[in-house]
Coordinates of C-alpha atoms in Angstrom, one line a residue:
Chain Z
X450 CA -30.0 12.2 29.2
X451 CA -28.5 8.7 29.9
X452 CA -30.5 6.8 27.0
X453 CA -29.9 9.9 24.9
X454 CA -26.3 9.3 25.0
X455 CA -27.1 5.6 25.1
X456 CA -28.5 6.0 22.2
X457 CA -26.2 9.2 20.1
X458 CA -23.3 6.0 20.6
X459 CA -25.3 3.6 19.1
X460 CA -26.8 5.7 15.8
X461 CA -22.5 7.2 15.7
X462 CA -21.4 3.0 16.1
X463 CA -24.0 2.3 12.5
X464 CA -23.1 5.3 10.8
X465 CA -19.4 4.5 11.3
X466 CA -20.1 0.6 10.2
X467 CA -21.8 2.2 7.1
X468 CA -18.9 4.6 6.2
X469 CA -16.5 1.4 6.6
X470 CA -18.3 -0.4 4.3
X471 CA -19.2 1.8 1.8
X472 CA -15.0 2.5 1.7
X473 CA -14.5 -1.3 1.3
X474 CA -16.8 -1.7 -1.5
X475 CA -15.6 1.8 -3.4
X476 CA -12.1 0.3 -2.5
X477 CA -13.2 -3.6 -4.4
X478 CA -14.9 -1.5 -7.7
X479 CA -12.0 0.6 -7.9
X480 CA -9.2 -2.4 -7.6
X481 CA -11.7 -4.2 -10.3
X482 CA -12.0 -1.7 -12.3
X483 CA -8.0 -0.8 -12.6
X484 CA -7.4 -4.7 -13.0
X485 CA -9.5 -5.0 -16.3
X486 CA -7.7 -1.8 -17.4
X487 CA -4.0 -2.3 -18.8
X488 CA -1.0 -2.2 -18.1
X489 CA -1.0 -5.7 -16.7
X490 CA 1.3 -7.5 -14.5
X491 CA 1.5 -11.0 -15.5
X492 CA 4.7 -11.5 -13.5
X493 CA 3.1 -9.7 -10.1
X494 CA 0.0 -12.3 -10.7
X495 CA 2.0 -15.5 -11.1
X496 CA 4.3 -14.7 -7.6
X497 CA 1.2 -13.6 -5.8
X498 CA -0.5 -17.3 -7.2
X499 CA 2.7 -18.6 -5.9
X500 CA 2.5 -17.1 -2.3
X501 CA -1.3 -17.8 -1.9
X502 CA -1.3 -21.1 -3.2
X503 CA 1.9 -23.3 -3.5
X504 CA 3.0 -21.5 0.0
X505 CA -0.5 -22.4 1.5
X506 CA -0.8 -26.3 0.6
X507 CA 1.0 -27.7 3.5
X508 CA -1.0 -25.5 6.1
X509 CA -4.1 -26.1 4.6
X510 CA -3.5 -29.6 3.6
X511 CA -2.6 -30.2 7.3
X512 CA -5.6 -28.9 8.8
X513 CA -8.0 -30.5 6.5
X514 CA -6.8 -34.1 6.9
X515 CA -7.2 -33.9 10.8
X516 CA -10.1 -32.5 10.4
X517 CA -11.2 -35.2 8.5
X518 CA -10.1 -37.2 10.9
X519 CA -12.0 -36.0 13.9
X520 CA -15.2 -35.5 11.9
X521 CA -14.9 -39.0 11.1
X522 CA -14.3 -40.1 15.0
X523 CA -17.0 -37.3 16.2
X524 CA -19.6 -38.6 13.7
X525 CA -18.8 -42.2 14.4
X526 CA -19.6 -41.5 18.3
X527 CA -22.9 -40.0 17.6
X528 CA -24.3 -41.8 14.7
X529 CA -23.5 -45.5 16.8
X530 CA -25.9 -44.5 19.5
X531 CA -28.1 -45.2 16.4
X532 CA -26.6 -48.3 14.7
X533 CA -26.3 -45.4 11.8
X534 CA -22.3 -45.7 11.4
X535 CA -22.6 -46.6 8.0
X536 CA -23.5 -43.2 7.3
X537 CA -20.0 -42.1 8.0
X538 CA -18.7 -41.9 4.7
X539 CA -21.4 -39.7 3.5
X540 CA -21.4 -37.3 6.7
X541 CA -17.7 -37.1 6.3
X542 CA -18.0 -36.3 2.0
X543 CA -20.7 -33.7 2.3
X544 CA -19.4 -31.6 5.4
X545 CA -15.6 -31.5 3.7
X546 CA -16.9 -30.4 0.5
X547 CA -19.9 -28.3 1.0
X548 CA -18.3 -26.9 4.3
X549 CA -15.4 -27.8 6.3
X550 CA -13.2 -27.6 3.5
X551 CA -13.9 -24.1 2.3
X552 CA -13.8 -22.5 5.6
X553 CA -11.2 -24.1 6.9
X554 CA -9.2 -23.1 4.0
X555 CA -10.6 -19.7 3.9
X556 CA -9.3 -19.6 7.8
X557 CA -6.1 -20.6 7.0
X558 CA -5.3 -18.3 4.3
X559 CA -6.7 -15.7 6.0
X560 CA -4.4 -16.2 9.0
X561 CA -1.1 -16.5 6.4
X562 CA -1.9 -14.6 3.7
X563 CA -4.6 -11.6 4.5
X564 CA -1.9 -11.0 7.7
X565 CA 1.1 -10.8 5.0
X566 CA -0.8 -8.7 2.5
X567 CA -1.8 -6.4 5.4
X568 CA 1.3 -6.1 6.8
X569 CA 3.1 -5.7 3.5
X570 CA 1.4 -3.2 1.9
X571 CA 0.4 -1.3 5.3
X572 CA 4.5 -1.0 5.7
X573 CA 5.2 0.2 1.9
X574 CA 2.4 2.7 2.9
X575 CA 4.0 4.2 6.4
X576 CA 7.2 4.2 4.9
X577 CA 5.6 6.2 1.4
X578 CA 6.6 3.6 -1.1
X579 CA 3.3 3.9 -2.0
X580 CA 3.2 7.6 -2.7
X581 CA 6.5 6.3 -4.5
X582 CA 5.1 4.3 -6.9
X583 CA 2.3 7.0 -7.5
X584 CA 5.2 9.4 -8.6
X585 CA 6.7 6.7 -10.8
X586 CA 2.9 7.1 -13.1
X587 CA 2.6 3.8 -11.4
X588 CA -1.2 3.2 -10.3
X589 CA -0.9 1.5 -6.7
X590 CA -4.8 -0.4 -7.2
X591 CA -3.9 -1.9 -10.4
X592 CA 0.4 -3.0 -9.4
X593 CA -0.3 -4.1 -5.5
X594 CA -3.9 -4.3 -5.3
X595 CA -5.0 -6.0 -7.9
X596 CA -2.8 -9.2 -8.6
X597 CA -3.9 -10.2 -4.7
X598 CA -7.4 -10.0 -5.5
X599 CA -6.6 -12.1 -8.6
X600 CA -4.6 -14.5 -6.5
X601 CA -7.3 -14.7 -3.8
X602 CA -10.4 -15.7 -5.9
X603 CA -8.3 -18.2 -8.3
X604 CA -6.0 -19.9 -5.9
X605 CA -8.2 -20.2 -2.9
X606 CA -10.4 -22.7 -4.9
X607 CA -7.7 -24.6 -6.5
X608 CA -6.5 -25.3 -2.5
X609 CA -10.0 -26.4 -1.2
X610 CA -10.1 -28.7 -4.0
X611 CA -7.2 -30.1 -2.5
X612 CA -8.6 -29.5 1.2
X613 CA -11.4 -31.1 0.0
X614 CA -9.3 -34.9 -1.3
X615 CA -6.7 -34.8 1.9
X616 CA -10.2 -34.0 4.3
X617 CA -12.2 -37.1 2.9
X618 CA -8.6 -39.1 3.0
X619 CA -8.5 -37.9 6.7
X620 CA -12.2 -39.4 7.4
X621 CA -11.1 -42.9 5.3
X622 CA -8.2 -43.2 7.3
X623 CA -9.9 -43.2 10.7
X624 CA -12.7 -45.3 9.8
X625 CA -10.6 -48.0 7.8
X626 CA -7.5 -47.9 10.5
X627 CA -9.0 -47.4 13.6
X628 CA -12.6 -48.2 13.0
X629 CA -12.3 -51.4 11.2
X630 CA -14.5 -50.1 8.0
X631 CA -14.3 -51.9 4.9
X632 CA -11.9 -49.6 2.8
X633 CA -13.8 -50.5 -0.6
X634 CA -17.0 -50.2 0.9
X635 CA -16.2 -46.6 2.2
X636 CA -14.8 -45.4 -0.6
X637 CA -17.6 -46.8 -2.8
X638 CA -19.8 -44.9 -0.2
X639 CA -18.2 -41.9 -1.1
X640 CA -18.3 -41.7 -4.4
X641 CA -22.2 -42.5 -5.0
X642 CA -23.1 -39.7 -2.3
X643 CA -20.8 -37.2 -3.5
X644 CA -22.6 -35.1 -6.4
X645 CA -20.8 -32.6 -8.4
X646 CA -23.4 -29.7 -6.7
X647 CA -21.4 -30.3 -3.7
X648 CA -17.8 -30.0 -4.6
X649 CA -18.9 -26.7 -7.1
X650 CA -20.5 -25.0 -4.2
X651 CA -17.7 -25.4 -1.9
X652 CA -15.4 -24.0 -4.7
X653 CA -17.6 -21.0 -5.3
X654 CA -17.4 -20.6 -1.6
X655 CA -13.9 -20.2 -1.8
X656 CA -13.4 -18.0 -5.0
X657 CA -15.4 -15.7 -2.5
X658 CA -13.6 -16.0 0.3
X659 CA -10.1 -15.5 -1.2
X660 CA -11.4 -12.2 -2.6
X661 CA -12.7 -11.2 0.6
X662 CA -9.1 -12.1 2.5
X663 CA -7.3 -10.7 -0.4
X664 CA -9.3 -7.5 -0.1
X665 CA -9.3 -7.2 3.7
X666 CA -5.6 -7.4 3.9
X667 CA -5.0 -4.8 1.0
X668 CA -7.7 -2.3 2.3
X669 CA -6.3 -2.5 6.0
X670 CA -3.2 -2.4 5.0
X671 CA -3.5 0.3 2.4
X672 CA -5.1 2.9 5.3
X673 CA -2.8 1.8 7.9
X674 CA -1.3 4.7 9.7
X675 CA 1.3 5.9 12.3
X676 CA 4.2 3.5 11.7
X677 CA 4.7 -0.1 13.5
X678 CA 1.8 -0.2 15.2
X679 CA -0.7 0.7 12.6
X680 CA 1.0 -1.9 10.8
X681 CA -0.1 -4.0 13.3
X682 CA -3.3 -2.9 13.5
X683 CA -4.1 -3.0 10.1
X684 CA -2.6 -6.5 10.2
X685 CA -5.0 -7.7 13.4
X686 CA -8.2 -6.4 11.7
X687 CA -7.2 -7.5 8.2
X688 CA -7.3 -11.2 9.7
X689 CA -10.5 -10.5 12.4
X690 CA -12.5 -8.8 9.4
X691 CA -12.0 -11.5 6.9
X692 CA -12.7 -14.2 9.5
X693 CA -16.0 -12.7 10.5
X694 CA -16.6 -12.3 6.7
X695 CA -16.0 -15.6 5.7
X696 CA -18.3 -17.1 8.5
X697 CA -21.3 -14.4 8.0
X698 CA -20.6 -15.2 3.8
X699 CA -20.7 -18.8 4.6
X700 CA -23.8 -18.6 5.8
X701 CA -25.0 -16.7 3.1
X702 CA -24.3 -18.9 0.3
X703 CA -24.9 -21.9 2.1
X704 CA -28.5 -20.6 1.6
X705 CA -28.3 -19.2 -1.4
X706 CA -26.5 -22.6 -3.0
X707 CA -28.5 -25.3 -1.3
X708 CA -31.6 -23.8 0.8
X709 CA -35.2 -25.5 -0.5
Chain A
X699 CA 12.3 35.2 -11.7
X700 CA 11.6 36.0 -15.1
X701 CA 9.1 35.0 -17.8
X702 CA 6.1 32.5 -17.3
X703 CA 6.4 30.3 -13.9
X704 CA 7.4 26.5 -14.1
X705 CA 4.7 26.3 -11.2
X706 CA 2.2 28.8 -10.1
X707 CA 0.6 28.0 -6.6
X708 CA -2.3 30.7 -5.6
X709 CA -4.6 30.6 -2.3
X710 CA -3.4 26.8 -1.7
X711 CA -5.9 25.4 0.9
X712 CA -5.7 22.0 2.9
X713 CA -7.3 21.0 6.4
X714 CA -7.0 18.0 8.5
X715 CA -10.4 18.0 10.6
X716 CA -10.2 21.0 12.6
X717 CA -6.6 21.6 12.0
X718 CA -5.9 24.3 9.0
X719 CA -2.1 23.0 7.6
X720 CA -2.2 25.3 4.7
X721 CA -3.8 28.6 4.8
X722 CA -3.7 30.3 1.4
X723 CA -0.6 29.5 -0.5
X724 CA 0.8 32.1 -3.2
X725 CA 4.3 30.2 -4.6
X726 CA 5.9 31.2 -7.8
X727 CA 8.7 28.7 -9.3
X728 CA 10.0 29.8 -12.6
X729 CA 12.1 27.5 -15.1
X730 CA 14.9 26.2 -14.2
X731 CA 15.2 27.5 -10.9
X732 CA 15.9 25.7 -7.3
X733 CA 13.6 26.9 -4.9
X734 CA 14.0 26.0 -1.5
X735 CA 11.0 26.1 1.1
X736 CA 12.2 26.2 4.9
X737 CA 10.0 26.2 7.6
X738 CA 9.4 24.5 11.3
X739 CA 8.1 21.2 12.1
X740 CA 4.3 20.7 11.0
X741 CA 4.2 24.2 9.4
X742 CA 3.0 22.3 5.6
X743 CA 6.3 22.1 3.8
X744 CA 5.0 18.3 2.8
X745 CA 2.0 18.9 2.5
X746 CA 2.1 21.3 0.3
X747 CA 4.2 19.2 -2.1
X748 CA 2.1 16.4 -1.9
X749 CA -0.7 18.8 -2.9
X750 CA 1.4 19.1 -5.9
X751 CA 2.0 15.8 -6.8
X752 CA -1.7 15.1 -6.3
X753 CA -0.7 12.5 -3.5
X754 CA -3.4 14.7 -1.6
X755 CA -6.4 17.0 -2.7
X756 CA -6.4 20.7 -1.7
X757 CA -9.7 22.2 -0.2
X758 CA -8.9 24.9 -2.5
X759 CA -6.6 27.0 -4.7
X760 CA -4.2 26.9 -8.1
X761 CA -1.8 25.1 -8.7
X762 CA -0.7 25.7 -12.3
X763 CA 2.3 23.7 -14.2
X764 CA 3.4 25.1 -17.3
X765 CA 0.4 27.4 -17.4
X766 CA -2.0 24.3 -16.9
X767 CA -4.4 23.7 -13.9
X768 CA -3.6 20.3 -12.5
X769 CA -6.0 20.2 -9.4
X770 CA -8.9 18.3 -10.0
X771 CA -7.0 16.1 -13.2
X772 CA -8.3 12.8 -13.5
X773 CA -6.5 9.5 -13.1
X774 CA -5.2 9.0 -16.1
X775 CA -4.4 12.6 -16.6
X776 CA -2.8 12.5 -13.5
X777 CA -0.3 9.6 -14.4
X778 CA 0.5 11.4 -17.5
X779 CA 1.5 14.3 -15.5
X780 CA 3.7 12.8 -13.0
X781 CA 6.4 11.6 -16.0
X782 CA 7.5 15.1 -15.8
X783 CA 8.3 14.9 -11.9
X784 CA 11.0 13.2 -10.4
X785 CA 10.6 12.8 -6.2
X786 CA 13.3 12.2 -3.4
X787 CA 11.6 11.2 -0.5
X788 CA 12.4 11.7 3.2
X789 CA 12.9 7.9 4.0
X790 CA 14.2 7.3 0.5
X791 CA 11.1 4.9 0.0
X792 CA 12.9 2.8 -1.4
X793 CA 11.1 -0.7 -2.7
X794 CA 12.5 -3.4 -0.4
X795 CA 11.4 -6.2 -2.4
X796 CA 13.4 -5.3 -5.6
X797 CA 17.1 -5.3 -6.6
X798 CA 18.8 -1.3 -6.3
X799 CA 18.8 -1.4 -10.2
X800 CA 15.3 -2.2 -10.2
X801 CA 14.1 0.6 -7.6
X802 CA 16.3 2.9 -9.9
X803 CA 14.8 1.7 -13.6
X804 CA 11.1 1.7 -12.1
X805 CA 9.6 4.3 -13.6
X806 CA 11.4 3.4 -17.0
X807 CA 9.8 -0.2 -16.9
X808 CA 6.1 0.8 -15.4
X809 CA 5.8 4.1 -16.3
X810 CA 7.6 4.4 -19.6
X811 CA 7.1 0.9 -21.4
X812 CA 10.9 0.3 -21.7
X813 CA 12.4 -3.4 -22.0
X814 CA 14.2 -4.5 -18.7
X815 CA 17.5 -4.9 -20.6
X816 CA 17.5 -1.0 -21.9
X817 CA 15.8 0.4 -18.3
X818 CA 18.9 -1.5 -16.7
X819 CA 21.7 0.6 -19.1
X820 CA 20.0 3.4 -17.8
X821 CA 19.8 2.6 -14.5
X822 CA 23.7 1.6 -14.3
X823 CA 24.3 4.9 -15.5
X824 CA 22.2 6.9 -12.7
X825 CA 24.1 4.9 -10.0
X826 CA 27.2 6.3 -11.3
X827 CA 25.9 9.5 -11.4
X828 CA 25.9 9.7 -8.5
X829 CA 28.5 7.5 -7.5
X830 CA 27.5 4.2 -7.3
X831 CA 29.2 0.9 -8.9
X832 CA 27.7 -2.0 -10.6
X833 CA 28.5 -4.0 -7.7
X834 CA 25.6 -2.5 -5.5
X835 CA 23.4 -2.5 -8.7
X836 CA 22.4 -6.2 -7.5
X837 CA 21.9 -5.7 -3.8
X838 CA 18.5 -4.9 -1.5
X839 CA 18.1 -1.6 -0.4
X840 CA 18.0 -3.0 3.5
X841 CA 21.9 -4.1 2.5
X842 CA 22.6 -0.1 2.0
X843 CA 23.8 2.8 4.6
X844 CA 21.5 5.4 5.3
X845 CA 23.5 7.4 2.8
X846 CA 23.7 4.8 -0.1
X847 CA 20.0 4.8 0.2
X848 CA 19.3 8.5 -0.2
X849 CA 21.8 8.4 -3.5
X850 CA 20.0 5.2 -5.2
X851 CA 16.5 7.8 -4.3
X852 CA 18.1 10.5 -5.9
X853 CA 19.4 8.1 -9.2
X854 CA 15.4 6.9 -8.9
X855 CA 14.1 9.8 -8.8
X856 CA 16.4 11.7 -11.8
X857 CA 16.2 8.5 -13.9
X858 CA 13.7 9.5 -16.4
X859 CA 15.4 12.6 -16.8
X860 CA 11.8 14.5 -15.3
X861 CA 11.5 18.7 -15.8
X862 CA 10.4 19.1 -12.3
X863 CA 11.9 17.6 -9.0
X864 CA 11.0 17.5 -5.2
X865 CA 13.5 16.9 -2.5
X866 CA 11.9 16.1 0.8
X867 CA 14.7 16.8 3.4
X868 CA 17.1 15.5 1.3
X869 CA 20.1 15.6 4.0
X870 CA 17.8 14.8 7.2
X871 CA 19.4 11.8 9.1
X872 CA 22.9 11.8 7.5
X873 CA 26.1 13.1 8.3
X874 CA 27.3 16.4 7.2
X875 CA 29.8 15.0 5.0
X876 CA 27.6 12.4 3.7
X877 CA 25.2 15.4 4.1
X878 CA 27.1 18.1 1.0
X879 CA 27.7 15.0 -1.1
X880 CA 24.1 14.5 -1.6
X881 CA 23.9 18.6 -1.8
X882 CA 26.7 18.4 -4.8
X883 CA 24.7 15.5 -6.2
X884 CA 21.4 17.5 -6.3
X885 CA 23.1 20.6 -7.5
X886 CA 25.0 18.6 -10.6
X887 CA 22.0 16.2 -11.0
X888 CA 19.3 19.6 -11.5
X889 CA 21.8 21.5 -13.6
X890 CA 22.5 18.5 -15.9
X891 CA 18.6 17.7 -16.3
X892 CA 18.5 21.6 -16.8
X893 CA 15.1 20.9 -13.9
X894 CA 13.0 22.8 -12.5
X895 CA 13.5 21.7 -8.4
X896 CA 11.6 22.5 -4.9
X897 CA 13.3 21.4 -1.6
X898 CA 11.9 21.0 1.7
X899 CA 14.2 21.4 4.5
X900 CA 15.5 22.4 7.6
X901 CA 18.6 22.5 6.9
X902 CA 20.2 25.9 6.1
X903 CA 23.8 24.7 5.2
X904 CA 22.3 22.5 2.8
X905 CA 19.6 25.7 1.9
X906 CA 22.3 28.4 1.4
X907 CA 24.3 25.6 -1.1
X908 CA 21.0 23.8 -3.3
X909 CA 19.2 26.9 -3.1
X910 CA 18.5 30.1 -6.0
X911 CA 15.5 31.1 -4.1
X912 CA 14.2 30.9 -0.6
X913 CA 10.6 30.8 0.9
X914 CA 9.7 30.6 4.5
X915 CA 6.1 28.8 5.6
X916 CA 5.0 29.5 8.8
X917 CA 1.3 28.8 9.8
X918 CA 0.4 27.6 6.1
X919 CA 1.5 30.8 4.3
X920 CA 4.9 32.1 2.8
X921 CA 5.6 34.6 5.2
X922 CA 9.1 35.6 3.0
X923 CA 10.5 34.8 -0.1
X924 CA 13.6 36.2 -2.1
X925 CA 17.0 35.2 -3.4
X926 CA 19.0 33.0 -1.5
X927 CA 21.5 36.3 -1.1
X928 CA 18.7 38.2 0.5
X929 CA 18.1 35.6 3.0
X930 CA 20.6 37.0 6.5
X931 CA 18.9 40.4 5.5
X932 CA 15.5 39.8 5.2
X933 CA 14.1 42.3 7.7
X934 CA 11.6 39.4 8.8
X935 CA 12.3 38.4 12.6
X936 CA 10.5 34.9 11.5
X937 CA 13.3 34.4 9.2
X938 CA 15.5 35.6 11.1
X939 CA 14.9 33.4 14.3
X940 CA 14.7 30.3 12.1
X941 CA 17.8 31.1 9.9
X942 CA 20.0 30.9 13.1
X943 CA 18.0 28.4 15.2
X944 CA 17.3 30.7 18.1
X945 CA 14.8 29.6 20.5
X946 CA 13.5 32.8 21.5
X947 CA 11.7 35.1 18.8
X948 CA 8.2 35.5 17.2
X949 CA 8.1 31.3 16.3
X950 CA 6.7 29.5 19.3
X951 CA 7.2 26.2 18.8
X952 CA 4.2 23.9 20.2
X953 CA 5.9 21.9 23.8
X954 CA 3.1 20.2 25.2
X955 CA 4.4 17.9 28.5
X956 CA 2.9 14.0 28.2

């Protein structure tokens, strides 16, 4: 009776993780389709590109230089046990733009923005703004939803590019100032190892993972119920989902861009 | 009511799970005409409106506007429809991120293609409609009192001059003076627009002044309806008990202790 039960939770756990997703993605086609559909909203765009990207630089540029920083350090502590230091530059290159820079990124702006866009659009729901807007013949996918998901994919990119400069800038300063490199050397280093592959891969990476924090944050928020604290809990899952869903899609295009 | 209803409701249906809100709706409105629908707390006033705004999909039933069926319409049909309602809602719902001239010329500028310029005339003239200056034209809804609010939703809501309007508790949360203002202001706003309107309240001082015709839901069905005149001799002990607020009668009001 035990394992029956056992295993009743277990078969009701999947089927609810199937409904969940199948909502998410009719929620995505939906917003997709009503965003290549006028009227459009240049103006919504351009403030949500403002809010997602401008807004976002000195958080994201923050966390990528010190990260920089301590991959250089970290790397520079392993790779001496091997009289390999040398290799710094090009450890430091490949893991900012192939990786660190696009998740990082992806963390960050999911932490800001998919919390904001949750909470924003889950409060306009609880207090029926949205029905609102739905009485005004306005269509609530293609005026709230949409411009984020446009802002997502296009501005998360354009910030790991510059994630992606301050990051290496982070590694060069730590192995020029503190570990006595050459500075030309490194930077010559750099620039042979790095291949375009790397840096387009990383931006792909985060086209994918704005879209997936701008559409976490507007589908939580959107079914958020019951006032303040559905607000808050479409707010904590918008950020947990997208964070889960950047990592698992990491992994997933890492193989897809660069496995042999 | 004579000649062809502005809004024909027959055997309305809507379930939450195991919970049965509406039971079988049968709602006449007829043109022109101010209907009122009273009722207790949970008995499907709103959800019945929402039903026929679209905002949520009955199980089953009519709903007919102007002798068209309007369940089942597609998006776009849909948005096509709603330019002839206008909406008060019970929080106001008010946009917070836009100026009060903006919440007020919305549907003008999104819904209706006008220039921002024009949609702003218009607006200005709403707000003094009812009774607002330029001066608050500029401010954020969150700078507003309660009853400032509920006029700028009522300027929104009548701004492109729609043939049908809801008013979800219009008066709840305000004071009865601030209370009949809005009352006048829906009576002179409906009569101007020559609309058709439906109210949901509780509130029979504002009932007995907005209303031509009453209906009572109880248990997701109209258990009475008639004129407004026929209301303190309806012969229904339902009505009765909820017309003078008595606790004791056929209503039992769900009191669960916590």
């Amino acid at each position: 009776m035990t394992e029956r039960n056992f295993l009743a939770s277990v078969g009701r756990t999947f089927l609810d993780f199937l409904a969940v997703t199948g909502r998410i993605v009719v929620f995505a086609l939906a917003a997709i389709f009503y965003a290549l559909r006028p009227p459009y909203y240049p103006r919504l765009i351009l403030r949500q590109m403002v809010d997602v990207g401008y807004y976002s630089l000195p958080v994201v540029g923050l966390t990528a230089v010190f990260t920089g920083m301590v991959l250089a350090l970290q790397t520079y502590t392993g790779f001496s046990r091997f009289a390999a230091e040398n290799a710094i530059a090009n450890v430091v290159v490949l893991s900012v733009t192939r990786e660190l820079g696009p998740v990082i990124a992806g963390l960050m702006v999911a932490g800001r923005i998919g919390a904001a866009i949750a909470a924003e659009i889950g409060t306009m729901r609880v207090t029926d703004q949205i029905d609102a807007l739905t009485t005004l013949s306005t269509n609530p996918y293609r005026y709230l939803v949409a411009p984020r998901l446009i802002a997502g994919f296009t501005m998360v990119p354009l910030l790991v590019l510059v994630a992606d400069i301050i990051g290496v800038f982070g590694g060069f300063l730590v192995s020029t100032y503190k570990l006595q490199f050459n500075a030309a050397s490194y930077i010559q280093r750099t620039v042979d190892f790095l291949q375009t592959q790397d840096v387009a891969a990383g931006l792909a990476k985060a086209a994918v993972f704005g879209f997936i924090v701008a559409l976490m944050g507007c589908y939580n928020g959107y079914h958020s119920r019951g006032g303040a604290q559905g607000v808050g809990a479409a707010t904590t899952y918008a950020v947990v989902s997208s964070s889960i869903l950047i990592l698992v899609f990491d992994y997933v295009l890492t193989e897809a861009f660069f496995a042999r | 009511m004579s000649g062809d209803p502005k809004i024909a409701i027959r055997g309305l249906r809507k379930s939450f799970g195991s919970k049965h809100v509406l039971q079988g709706i049968d709602l006449d409105v007829g043109v022109g005409e101010s209907l009122v629908v009273i009722g207790g707390s949970g008995t499907g006033k709103s959800v019945m409106l929402k039903c026929i705004l679209g905002l949520l999909q009955p199980d089953a039933g009519s709903i007919r506007i102007d002798g068209s069926e309007v369940v089942g319409l597609s998006a776009g049909e849909r948005e096509a429809l709603m330019r002839k309602f206008g909406m008060l809602f019970q929080g106001s719902a008010l946009f917070d991120s836009l100026a009060v001239w903006e919440n007020v010329a919305f549907g003008l500028i999104q819904g209706r293609g006008l220039k921002r310029a024009a949609a702003r005339e218009i607006a200005l003239q709403k707000l003094a409609a009812v009774g607002l200056g330029a001066d608050v034209a500029a401010l954020r809804p969150a700078e507003l009192s309660g009853g400032m609010q509920k006029r700028v939703a009522l300027a929104r809501a009548i701004a492109a001059e729609p043939e049908i309007i809801f008013f979800d508790e219009p008066t709840t949360g305000l004071d009865p003076i601030m209370a009949d203002i809005i009352n006048d202001l829906i009576i002179k706003c409906v009569k101007d627009l020559g609309a058709t309107a439906i109210s949901i309240t509780h509130d029979m001082a504002s009932t007995r002044k907005i209303a031509d015709r009453v209906a009572m839901i109880h248990n997701g069905r109209i258990i009475w309806a008639g004129l407004k005149s026929e209301i303190d001799r309806s012969g229904n002990p339902y009505v009765d008990q909820f017309i003078h607020g008595r606790a004791e009668g056929p209503i039992r009001m769900e009191v669960r202790a916590r």
